[in-house]
mmCIF file of C-alpha atoms and ligand atoms in Angstrom:
data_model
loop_
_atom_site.group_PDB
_atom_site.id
_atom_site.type_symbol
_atom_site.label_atom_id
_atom_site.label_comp_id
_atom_site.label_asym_id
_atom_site.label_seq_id
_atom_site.Cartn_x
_atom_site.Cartn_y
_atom_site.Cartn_z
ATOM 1 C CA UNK A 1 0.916 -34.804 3.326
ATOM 2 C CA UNK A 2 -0.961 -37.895 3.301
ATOM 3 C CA UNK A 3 -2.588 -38.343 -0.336
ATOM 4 C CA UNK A 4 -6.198 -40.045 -0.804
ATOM 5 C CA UNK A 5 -7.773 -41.784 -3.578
ATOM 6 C CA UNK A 6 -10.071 -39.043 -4.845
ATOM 7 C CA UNK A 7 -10.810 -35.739 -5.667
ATOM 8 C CA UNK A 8 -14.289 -34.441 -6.085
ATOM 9 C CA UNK A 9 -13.769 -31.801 -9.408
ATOM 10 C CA UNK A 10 -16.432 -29.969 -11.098
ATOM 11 C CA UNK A 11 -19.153 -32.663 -9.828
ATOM 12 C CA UNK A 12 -17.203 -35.759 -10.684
ATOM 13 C CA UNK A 13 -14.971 -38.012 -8.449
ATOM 14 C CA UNK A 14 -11.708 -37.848 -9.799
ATOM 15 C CA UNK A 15 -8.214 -39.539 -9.372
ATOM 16 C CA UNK A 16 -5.871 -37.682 -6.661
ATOM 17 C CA UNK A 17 -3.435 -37.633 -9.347
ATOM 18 C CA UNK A 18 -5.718 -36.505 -12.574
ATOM 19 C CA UNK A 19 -7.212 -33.291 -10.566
ATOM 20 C CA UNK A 20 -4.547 -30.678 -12.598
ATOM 21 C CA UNK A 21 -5.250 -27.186 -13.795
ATOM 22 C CA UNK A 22 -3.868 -25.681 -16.857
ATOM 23 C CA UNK A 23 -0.800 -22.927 -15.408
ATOM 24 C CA UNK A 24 -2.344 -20.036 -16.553
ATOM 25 C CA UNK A 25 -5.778 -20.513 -14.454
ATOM 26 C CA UNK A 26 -6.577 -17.131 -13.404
ATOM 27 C CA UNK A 27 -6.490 -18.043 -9.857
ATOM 28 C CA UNK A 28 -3.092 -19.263 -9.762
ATOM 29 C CA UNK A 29 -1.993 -15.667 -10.755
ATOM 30 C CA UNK A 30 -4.386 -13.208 -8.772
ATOM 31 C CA UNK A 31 -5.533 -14.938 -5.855
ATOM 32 C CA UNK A 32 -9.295 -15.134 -7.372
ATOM 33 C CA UNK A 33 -10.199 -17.946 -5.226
ATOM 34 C CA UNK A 34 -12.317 -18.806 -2.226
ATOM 35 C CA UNK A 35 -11.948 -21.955 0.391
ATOM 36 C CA UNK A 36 -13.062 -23.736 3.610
ATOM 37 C CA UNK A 37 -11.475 -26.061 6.167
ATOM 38 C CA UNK A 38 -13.407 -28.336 7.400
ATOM 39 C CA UNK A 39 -13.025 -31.778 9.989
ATOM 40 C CA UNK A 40 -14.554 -34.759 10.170
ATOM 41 C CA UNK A 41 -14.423 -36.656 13.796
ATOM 42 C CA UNK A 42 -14.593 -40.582 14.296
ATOM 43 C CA UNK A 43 -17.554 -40.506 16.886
ATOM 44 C CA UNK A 44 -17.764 -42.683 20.066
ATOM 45 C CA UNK A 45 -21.084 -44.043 17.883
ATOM 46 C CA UNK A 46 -18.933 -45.595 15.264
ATOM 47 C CA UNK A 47 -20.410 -43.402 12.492
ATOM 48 C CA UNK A 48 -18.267 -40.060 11.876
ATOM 49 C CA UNK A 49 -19.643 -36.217 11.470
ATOM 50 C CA UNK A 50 -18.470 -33.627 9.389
ATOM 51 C CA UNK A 51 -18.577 -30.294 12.545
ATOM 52 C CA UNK A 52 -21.129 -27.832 11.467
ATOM 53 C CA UNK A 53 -21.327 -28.694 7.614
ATOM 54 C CA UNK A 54 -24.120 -26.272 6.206
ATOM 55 C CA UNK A 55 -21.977 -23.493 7.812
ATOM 56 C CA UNK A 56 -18.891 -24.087 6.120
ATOM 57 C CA UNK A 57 -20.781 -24.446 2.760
ATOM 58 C CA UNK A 58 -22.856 -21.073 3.493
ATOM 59 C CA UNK A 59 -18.988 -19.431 4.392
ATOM 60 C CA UNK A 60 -17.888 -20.455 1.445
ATOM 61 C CA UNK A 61 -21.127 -19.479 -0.766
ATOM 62 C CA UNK A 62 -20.505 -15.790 1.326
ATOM 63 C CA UNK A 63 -16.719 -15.830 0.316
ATOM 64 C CA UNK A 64 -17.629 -15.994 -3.424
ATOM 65 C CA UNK A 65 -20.430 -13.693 -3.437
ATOM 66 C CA UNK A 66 -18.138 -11.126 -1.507
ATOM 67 C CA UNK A 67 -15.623 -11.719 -4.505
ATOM 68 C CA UNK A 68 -18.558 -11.848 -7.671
ATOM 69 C CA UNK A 69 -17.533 -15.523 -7.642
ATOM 70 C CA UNK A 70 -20.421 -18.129 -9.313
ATOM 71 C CA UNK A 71 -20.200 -20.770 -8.184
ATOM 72 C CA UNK A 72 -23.428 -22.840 -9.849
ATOM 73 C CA UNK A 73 -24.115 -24.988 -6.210
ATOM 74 C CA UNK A 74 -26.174 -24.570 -3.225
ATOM 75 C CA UNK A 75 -25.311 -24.954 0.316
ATOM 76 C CA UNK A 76 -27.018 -28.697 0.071
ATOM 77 C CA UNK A 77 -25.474 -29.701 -3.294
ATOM 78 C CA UNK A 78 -21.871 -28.642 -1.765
ATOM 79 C CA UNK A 79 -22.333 -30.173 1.519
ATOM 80 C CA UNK A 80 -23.574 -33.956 -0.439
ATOM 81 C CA UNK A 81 -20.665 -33.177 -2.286
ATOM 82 C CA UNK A 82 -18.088 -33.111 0.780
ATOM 83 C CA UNK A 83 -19.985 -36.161 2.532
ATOM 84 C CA UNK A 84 -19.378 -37.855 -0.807
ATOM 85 C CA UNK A 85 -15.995 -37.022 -1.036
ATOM 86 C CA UNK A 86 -15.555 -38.224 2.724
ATOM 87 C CA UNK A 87 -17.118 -41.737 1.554
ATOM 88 C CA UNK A 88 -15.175 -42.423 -1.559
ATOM 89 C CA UNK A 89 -12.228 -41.736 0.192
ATOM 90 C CA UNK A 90 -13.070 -44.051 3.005
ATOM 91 C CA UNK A 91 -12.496 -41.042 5.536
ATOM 92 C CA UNK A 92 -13.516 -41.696 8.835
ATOM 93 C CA UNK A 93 -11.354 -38.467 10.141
ATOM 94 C CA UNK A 94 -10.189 -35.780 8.387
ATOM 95 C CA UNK A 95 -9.737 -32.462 6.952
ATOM 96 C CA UNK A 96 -11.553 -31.152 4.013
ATOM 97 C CA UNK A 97 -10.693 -28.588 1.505
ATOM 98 C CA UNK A 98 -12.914 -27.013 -1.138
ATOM 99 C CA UNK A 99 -11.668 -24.345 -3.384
ATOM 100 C CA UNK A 100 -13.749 -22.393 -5.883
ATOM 101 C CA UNK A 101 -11.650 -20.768 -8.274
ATOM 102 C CA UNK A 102 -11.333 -18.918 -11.625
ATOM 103 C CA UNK A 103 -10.186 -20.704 -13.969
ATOM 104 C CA UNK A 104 -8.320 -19.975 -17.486
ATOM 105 C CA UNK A 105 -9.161 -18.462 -20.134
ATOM 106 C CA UNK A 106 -8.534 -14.425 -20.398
ATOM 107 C CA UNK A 107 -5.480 -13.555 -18.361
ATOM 108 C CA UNK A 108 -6.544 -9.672 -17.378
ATOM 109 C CA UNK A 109 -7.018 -9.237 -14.085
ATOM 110 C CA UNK A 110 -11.079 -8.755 -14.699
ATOM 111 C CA UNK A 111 -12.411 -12.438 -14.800
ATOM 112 C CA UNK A 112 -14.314 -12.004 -17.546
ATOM 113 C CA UNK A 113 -16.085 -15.333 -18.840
ATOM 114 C CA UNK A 114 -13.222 -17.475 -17.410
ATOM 115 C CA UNK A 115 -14.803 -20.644 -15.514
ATOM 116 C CA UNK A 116 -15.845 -20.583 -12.017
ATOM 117 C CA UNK A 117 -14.651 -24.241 -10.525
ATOM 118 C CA UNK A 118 -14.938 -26.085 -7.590
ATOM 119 C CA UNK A 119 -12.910 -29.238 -6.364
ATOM 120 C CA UNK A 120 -13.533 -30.922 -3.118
ATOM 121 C CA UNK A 121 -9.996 -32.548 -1.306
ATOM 122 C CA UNK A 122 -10.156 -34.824 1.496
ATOM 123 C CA UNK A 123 -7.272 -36.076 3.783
ATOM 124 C CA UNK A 124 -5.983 -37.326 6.800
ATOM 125 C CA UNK A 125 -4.760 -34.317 8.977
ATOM 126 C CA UNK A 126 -3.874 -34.466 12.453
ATOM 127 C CA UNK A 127 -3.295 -31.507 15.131
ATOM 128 C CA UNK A 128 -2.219 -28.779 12.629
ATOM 129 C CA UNK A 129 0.444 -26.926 14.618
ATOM 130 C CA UNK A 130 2.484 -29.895 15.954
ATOM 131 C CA UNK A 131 0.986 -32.918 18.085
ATOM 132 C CA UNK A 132 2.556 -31.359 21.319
ATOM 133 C CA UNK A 133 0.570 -28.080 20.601
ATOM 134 C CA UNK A 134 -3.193 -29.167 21.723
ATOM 135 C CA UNK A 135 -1.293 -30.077 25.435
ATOM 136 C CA UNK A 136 1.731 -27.991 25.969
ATOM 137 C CA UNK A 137 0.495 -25.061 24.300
ATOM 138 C CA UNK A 138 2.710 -22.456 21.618
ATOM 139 C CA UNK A 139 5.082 -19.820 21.534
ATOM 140 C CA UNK A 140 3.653 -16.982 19.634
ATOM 141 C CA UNK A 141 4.921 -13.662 18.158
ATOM 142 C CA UNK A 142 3.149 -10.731 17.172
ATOM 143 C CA UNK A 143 4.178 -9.998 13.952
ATOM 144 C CA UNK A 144 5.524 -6.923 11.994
ATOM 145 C CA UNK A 145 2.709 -7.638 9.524
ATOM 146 C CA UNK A 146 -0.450 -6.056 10.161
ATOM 147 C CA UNK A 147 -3.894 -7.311 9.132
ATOM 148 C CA UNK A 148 -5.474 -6.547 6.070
ATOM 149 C CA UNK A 149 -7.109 -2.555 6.725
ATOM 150 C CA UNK A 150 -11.227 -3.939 6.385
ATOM 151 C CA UNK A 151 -11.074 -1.873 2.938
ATOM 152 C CA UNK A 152 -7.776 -3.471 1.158
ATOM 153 C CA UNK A 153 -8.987 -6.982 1.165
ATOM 154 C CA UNK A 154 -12.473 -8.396 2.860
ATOM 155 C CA UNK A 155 -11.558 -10.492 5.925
ATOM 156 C CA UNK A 156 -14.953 -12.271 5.855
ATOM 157 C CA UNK A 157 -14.368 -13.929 2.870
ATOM 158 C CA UNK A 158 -11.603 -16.848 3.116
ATOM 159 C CA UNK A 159 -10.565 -15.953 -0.038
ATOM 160 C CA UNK A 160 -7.246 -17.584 -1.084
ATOM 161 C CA UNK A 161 -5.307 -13.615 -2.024
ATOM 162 C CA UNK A 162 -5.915 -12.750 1.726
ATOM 163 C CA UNK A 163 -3.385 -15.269 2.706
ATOM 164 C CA UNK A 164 -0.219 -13.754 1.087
ATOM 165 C CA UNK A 165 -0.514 -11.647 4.392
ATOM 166 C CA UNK A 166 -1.063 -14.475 6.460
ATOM 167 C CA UNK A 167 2.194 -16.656 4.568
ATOM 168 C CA UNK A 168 4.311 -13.227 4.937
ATOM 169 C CA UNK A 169 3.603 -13.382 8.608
ATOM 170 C CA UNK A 170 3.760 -17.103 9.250
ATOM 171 C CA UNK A 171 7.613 -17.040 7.817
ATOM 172 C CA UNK A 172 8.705 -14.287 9.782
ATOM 173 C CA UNK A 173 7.337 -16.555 13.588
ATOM 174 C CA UNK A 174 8.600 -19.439 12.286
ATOM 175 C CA UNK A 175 12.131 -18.122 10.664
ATOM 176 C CA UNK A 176 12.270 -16.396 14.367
ATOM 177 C CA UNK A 177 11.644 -19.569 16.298
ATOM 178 C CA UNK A 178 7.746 -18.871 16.890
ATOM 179 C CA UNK A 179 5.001 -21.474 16.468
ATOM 180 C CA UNK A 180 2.416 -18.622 14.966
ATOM 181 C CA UNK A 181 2.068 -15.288 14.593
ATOM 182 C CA UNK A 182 -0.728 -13.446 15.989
ATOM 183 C CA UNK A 183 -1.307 -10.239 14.095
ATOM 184 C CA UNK A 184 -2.460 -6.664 14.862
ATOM 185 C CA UNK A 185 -5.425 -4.988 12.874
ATOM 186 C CA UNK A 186 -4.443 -1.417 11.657
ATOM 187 C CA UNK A 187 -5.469 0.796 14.009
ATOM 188 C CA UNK A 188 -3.575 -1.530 16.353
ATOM 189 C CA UNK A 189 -5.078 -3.827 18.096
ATOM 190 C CA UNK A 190 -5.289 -7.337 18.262
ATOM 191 C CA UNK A 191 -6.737 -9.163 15.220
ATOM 192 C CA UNK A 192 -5.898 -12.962 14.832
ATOM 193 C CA UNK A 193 -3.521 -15.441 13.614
ATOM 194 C CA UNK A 194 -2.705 -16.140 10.109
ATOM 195 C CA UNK A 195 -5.449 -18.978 9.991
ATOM 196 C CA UNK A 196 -6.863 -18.873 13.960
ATOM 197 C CA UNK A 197 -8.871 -16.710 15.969
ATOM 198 C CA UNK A 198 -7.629 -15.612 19.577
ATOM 199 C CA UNK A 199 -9.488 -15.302 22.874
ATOM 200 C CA UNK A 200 -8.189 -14.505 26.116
ATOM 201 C CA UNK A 201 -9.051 -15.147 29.797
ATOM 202 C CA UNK A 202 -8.988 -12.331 32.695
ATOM 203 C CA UNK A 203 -10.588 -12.603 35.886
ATOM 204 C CA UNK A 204 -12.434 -15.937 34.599
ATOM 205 C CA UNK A 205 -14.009 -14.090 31.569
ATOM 206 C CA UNK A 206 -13.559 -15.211 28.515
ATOM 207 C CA UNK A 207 -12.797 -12.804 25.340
ATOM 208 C CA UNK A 208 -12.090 -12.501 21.500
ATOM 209 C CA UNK A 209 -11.726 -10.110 19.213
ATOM 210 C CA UNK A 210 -14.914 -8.603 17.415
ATOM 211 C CA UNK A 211 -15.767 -10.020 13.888
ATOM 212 C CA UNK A 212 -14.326 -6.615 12.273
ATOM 213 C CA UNK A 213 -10.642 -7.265 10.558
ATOM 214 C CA UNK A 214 -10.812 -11.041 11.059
ATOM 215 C CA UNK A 215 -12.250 -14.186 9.327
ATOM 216 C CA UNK A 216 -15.855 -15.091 11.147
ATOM 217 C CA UNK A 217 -14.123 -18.476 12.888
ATOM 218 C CA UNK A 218 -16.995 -21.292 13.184
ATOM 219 C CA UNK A 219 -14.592 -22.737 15.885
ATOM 220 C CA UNK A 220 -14.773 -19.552 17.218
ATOM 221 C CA UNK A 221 -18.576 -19.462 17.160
ATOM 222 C CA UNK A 222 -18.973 -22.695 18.551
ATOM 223 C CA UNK A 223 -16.411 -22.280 21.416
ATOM 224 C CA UNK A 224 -18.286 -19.002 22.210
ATOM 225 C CA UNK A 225 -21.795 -21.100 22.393
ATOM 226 C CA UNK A 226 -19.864 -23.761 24.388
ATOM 227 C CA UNK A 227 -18.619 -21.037 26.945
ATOM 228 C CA UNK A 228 -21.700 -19.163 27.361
ATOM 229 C CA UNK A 229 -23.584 -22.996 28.084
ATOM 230 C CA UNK A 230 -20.550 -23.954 30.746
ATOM 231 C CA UNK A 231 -21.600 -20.541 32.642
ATOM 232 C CA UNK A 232 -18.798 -18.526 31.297
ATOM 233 C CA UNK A 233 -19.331 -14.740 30.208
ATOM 234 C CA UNK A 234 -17.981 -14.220 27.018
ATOM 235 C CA UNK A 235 -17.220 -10.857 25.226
ATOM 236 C CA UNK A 236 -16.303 -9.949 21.979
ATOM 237 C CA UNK A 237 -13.877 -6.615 22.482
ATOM 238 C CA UNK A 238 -10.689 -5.277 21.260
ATOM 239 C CA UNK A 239 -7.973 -5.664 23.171
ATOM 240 C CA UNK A 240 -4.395 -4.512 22.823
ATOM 241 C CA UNK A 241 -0.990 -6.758 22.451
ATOM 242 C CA UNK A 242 -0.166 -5.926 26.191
ATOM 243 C CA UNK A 243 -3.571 -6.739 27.451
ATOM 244 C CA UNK A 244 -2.809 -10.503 25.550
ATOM 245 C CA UNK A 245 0.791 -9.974 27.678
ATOM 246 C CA UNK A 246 -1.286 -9.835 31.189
ATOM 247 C CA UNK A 247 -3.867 -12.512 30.270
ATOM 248 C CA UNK A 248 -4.448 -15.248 32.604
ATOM 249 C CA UNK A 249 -4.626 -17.377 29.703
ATOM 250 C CA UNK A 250 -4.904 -17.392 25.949
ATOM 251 C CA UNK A 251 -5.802 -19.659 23.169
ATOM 252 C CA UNK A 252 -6.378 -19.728 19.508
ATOM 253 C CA UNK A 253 -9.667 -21.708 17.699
ATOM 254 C CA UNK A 254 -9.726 -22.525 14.104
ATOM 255 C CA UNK A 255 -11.079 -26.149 12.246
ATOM 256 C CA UNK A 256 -7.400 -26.566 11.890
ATOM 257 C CA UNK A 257 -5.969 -25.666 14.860
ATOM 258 C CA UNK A 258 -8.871 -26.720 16.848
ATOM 259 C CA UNK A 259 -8.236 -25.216 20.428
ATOM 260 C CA UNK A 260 -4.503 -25.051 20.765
ATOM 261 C CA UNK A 261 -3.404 -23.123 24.278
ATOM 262 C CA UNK A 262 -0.547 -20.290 24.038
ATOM 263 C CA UNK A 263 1.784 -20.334 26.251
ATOM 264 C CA UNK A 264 4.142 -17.418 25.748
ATOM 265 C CA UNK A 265 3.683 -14.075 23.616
ATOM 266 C CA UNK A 266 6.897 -12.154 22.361
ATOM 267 C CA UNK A 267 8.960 -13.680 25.570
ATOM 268 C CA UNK A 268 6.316 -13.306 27.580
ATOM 269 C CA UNK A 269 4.966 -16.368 29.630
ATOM 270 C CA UNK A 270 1.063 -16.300 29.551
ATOM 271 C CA UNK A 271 -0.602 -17.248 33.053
ATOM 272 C CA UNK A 272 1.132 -20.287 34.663
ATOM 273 C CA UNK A 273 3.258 -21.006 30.755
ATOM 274 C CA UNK A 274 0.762 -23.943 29.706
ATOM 275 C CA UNK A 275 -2.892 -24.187 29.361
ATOM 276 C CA UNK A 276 -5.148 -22.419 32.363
ATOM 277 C CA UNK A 277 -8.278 -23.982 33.924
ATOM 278 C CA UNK A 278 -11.091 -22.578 31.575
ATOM 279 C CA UNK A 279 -8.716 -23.297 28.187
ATOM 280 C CA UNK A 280 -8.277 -26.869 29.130
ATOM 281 C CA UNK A 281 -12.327 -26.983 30.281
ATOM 282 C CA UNK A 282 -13.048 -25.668 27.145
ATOM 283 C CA UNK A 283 -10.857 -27.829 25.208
ATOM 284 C CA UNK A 284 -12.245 -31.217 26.603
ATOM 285 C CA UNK A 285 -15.822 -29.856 26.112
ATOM 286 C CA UNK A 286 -14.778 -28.861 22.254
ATOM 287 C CA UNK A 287 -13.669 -32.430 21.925
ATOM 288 C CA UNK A 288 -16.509 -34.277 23.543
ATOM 289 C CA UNK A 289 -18.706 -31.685 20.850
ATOM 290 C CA UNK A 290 -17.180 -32.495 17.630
ATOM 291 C CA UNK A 291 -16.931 -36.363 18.892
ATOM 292 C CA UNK A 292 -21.082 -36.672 19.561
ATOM 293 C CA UNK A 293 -20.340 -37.217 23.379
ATOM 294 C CA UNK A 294 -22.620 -34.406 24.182
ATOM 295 C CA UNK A 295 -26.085 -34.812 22.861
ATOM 296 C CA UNK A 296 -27.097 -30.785 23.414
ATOM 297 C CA UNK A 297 -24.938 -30.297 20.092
ATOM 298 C CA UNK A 298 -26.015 -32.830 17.626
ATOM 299 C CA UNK A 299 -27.152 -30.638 15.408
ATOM 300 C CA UNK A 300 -23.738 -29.361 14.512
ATOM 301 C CA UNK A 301 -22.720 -32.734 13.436
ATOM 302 C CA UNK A 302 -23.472 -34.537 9.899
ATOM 303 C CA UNK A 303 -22.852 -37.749 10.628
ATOM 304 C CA UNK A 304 -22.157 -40.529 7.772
ATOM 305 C CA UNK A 305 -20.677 -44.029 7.211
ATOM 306 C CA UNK A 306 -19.719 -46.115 4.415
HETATM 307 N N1 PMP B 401 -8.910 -16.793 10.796
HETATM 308 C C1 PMP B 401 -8.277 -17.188 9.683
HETATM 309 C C2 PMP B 401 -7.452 -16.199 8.940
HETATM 310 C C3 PMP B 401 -8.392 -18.521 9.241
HETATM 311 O O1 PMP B 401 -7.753 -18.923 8.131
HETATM 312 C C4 PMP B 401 -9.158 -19.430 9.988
HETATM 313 C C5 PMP B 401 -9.267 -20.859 9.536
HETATM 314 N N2 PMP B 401 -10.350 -21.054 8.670
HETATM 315 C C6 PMP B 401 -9.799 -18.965 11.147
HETATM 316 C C7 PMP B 401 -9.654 -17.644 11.515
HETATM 317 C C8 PMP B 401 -10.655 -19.874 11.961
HETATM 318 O O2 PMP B 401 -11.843 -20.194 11.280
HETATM 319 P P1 PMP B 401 -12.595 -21.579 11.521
HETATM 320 O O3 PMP B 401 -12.754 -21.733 12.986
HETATM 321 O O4 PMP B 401 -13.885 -21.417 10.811
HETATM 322 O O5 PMP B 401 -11.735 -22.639 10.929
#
């Protein structure tokens, strides 16, 4: 990965290379911490925007308070914070991670008195499953691993534990010769992928799965705004593996991923085997969005300079 020059820690801009932890921070053991994904876009302006700040920074205020995680900021003190972090760094695009986490201090699994803290990273990070993904589209697999049951761990918070499933799956696409895995909830139907959403398109409507087993996507949101405005009807349904199989086409979201097109599922070739009509509309409309070519959506971008 490409490094930067600083890391926002506990409310003060740190070196990349002085932001350590002790070993036995709680978090590092258990999985007691909570995190967003964020991008910043180079706008056709020449400022940049951070894409629909104060709802990453409420996601990840939800995340801790699903986990009885303190985390002593507000939405606004976080999201100065990450425009901060985007400055020092001299960012005009990137990805940006904060992580709340329990610190050391007692090692039981309760977290006792043990520190709550937060760092803010910022990097350069460009199309997150390979730079032929976003055109060609991926191969995916549904994987042996199902999602979490909505009692064993809590979907809705991005909480860093839940992603041991996510990891367990992503090995077993990739050691198979998959791009991503897209996973099945427990009763069996189509969830999403171990850090994207899925939607399909039949008959020119355009579906995802309901927010039940699966993280609340704010690409996911947004692309289902930016449907609905293009004239598409959008519904939020479950839908089974072999109703993915007989899609015209599919596509995953996620801040990450952004909109990246599937092309085949389990050796099966989606629609035409690259990315339909309303995934490559709704790609070029998600870029023109997070880029400030389309004025309707300002108000999902913070924009900044320095
Ligand atoms: N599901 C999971 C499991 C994820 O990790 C992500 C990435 N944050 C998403 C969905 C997509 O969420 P978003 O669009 O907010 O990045």
């Amino acid at each position: 990965m490409q490094t930067t020059d600083f890391i926002w820690f506990d409310g003060k801009m740190v070196p990349w290379a002085d932001a350590q932890v002790h070993v036995l921070t709680h978090a590092l053991h258990y999985g007691s911490a909570v995190f967003e994904g964020i991008r910043a876009y180079a706008c056709a302006d020449g400022t940049s925007a951070v894409f629909r700040l104060k709802e990453h920074s409420q996601r990840l205020l939800n995340s801790a308070k699903i986990l009885r995680l303190n985390i002593p900021y507000t939405v606004d003190e976080i999201s100065q914070a990450i425009l901060d972090t985007l400055k020092a760094n001299k960012l005009k695009e990137g990805y940006i991670r904060p992580l709340s986490f329990v610190g050391d201090g007692e090692m039981g699994v309760y977290p006792g008195n043990n520190k709550v803290r937060t760092i803010i990273a910022a990097w350069p990070w460009g199309a997150y499953l390979g730079p032929e993904a976003l055109e060609m589209g991926i191969r995916v697999k549904t994987s042996s691993f199902a999602r979490m049951h909505v009692n064993t761990l809590m979907s809705k918070a991005k909480a860093a534990g839940n992603y041991v499933n996510s990891i367990l799956a992503k090995i077993e696409a990739k050691e198979d010769g998959y791009d991503e895995a897209v996973m099945l909830d427990t009763n069996g139907f189509v969830s999403e992928a171990t850090g994207e959403n899925i939607f399909i398109v039949r008959d020119g409507i355009v579906k995802t799965t309901p927010w039940t087993s699966i993280l609340g996507g704010i690409t996911r949101d947004s692309i289902m705004k930016v449907a609905r405005d293009l004239g598409y009807t959008v519904e939020e349904q479950q839908f089974t593996r072999d109703e993915l199989y007989i899609a015209d086409e599919a596509f995953f979201t996620g801040t990450a991923a952004e909109l990246t097109p599937i092309r085949e599922v389990d050796n099966r070739v989606i629609g035409a085997g690259h990315a339909g009509p309303v995934t490559k509309h709704l790609q070029k409309e998600f870029f023109r969005v997070v880029k400030g070519e389309n004025p309707a959506y300002a108000d999902w971008l913070s924009h900044y300079t320095f």
